[in-house]
mmCIF file of C-alpha atoms in Angstrom:
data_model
loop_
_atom_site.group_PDB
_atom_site.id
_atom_site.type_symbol
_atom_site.label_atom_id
_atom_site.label_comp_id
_atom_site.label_asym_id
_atom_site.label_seq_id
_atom_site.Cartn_x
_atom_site.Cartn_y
_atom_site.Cartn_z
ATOM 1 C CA UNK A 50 63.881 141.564 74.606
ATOM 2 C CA UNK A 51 66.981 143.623 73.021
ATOM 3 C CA UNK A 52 69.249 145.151 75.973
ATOM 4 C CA UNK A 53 69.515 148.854 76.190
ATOM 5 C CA UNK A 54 72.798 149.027 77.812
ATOM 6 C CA UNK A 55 75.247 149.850 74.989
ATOM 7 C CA UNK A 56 77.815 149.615 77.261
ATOM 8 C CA UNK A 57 77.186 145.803 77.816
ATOM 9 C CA UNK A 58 79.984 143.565 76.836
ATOM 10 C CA UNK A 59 78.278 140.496 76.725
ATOM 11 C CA UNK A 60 75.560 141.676 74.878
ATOM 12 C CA UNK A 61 75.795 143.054 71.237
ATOM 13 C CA UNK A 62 72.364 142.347 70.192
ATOM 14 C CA UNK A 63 71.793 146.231 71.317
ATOM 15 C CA UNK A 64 73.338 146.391 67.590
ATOM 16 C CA UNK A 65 71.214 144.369 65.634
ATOM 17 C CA UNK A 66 68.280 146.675 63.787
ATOM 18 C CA UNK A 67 66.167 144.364 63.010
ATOM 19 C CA UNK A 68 65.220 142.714 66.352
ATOM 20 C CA UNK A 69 65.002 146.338 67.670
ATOM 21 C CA UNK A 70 62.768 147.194 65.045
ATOM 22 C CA UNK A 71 60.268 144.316 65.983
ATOM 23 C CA UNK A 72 60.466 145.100 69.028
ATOM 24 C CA UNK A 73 58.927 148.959 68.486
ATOM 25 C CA UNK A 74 56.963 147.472 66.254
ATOM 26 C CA UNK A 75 55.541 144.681 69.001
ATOM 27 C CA UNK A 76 55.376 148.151 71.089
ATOM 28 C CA UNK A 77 53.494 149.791 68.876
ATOM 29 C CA UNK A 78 50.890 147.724 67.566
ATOM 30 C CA UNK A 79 48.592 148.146 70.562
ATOM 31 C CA UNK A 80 48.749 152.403 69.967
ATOM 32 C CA UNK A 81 45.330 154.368 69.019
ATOM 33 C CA UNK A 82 44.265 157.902 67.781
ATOM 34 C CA UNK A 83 42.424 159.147 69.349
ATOM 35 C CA UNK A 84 42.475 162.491 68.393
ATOM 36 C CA UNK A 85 44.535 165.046 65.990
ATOM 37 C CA UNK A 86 47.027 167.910 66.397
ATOM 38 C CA UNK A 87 49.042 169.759 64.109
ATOM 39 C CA UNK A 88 51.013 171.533 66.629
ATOM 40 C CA UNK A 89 53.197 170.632 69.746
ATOM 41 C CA UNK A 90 50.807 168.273 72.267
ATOM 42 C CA UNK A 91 51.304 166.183 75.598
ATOM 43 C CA UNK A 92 50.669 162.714 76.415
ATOM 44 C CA UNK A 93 50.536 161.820 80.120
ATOM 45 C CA UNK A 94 49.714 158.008 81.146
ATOM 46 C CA UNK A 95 49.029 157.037 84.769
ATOM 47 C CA UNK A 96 51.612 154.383 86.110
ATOM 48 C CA UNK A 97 48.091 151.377 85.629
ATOM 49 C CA UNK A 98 47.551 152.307 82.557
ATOM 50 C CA UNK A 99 43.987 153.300 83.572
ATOM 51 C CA UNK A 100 44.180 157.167 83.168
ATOM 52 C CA UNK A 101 45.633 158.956 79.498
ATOM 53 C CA UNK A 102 45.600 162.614 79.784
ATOM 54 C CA UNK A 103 46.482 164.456 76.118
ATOM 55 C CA UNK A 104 45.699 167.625 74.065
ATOM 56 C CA UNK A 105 44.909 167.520 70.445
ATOM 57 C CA UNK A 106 41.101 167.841 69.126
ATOM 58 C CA UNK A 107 39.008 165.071 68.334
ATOM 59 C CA UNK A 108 38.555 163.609 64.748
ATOM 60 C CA UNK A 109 36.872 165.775 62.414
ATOM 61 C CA UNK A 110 37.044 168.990 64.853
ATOM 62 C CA UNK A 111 39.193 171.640 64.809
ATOM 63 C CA UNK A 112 38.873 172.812 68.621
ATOM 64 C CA UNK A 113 41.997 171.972 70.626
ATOM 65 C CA UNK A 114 41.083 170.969 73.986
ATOM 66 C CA UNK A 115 42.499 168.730 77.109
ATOM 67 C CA UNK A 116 40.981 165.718 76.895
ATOM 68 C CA UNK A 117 40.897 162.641 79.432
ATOM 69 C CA UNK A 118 40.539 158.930 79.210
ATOM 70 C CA UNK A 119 39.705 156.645 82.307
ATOM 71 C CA UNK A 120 39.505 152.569 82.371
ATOM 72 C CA UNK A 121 39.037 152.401 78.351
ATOM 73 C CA UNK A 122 36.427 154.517 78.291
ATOM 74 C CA UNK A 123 35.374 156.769 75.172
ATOM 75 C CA UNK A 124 37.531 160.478 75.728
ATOM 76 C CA UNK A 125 36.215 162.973 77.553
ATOM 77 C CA UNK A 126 37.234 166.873 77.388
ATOM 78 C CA UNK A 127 38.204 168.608 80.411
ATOM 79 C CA UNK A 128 39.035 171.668 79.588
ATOM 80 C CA UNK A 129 39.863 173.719 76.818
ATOM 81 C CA UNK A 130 42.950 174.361 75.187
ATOM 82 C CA UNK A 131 46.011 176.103 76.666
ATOM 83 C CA UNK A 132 46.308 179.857 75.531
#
């Protein structure tokens, strides 16, 4: 893992692009869509893991609603969009 404290002497590595960039990569490979938005959105994920909470509108619709996702379960909407 790359350090995160620039302000480590020891440690310079916090420098080196390429190891951070495989890192976000590594990150990033296990990411989904699970829905679109063209405007500003939110993204909340329990502390487990088990719960995502997010606005956007689900592929191929144009509604925007507030949808939920518990234990890896398909999304469900919960309400509709903030006005």
């Amino acid at each position: 893992m790359v350090s995160s404290d620039q302000n480590a002497k020891d440690d310079h590595s916090h420098f080196d692009l390429d190891k951070r960039v495989d890192l976000y990569k590594a990150e990033l490979a296990s990411a989904q869509f699970y829905a679109e938005n063209g405007s500003e959105s939110l993204l909340c994920i329990s502390g487990s893991g088990k719960r995502t909470f997010y606005r956007g509108s689900q592929k191929g619709s144009e509604e925007t609603g507030l949808y939920l996702i518990e234990n890896d379960q398909p999304s469900r909407k919960v309400a509709p969009d903030l006005k």
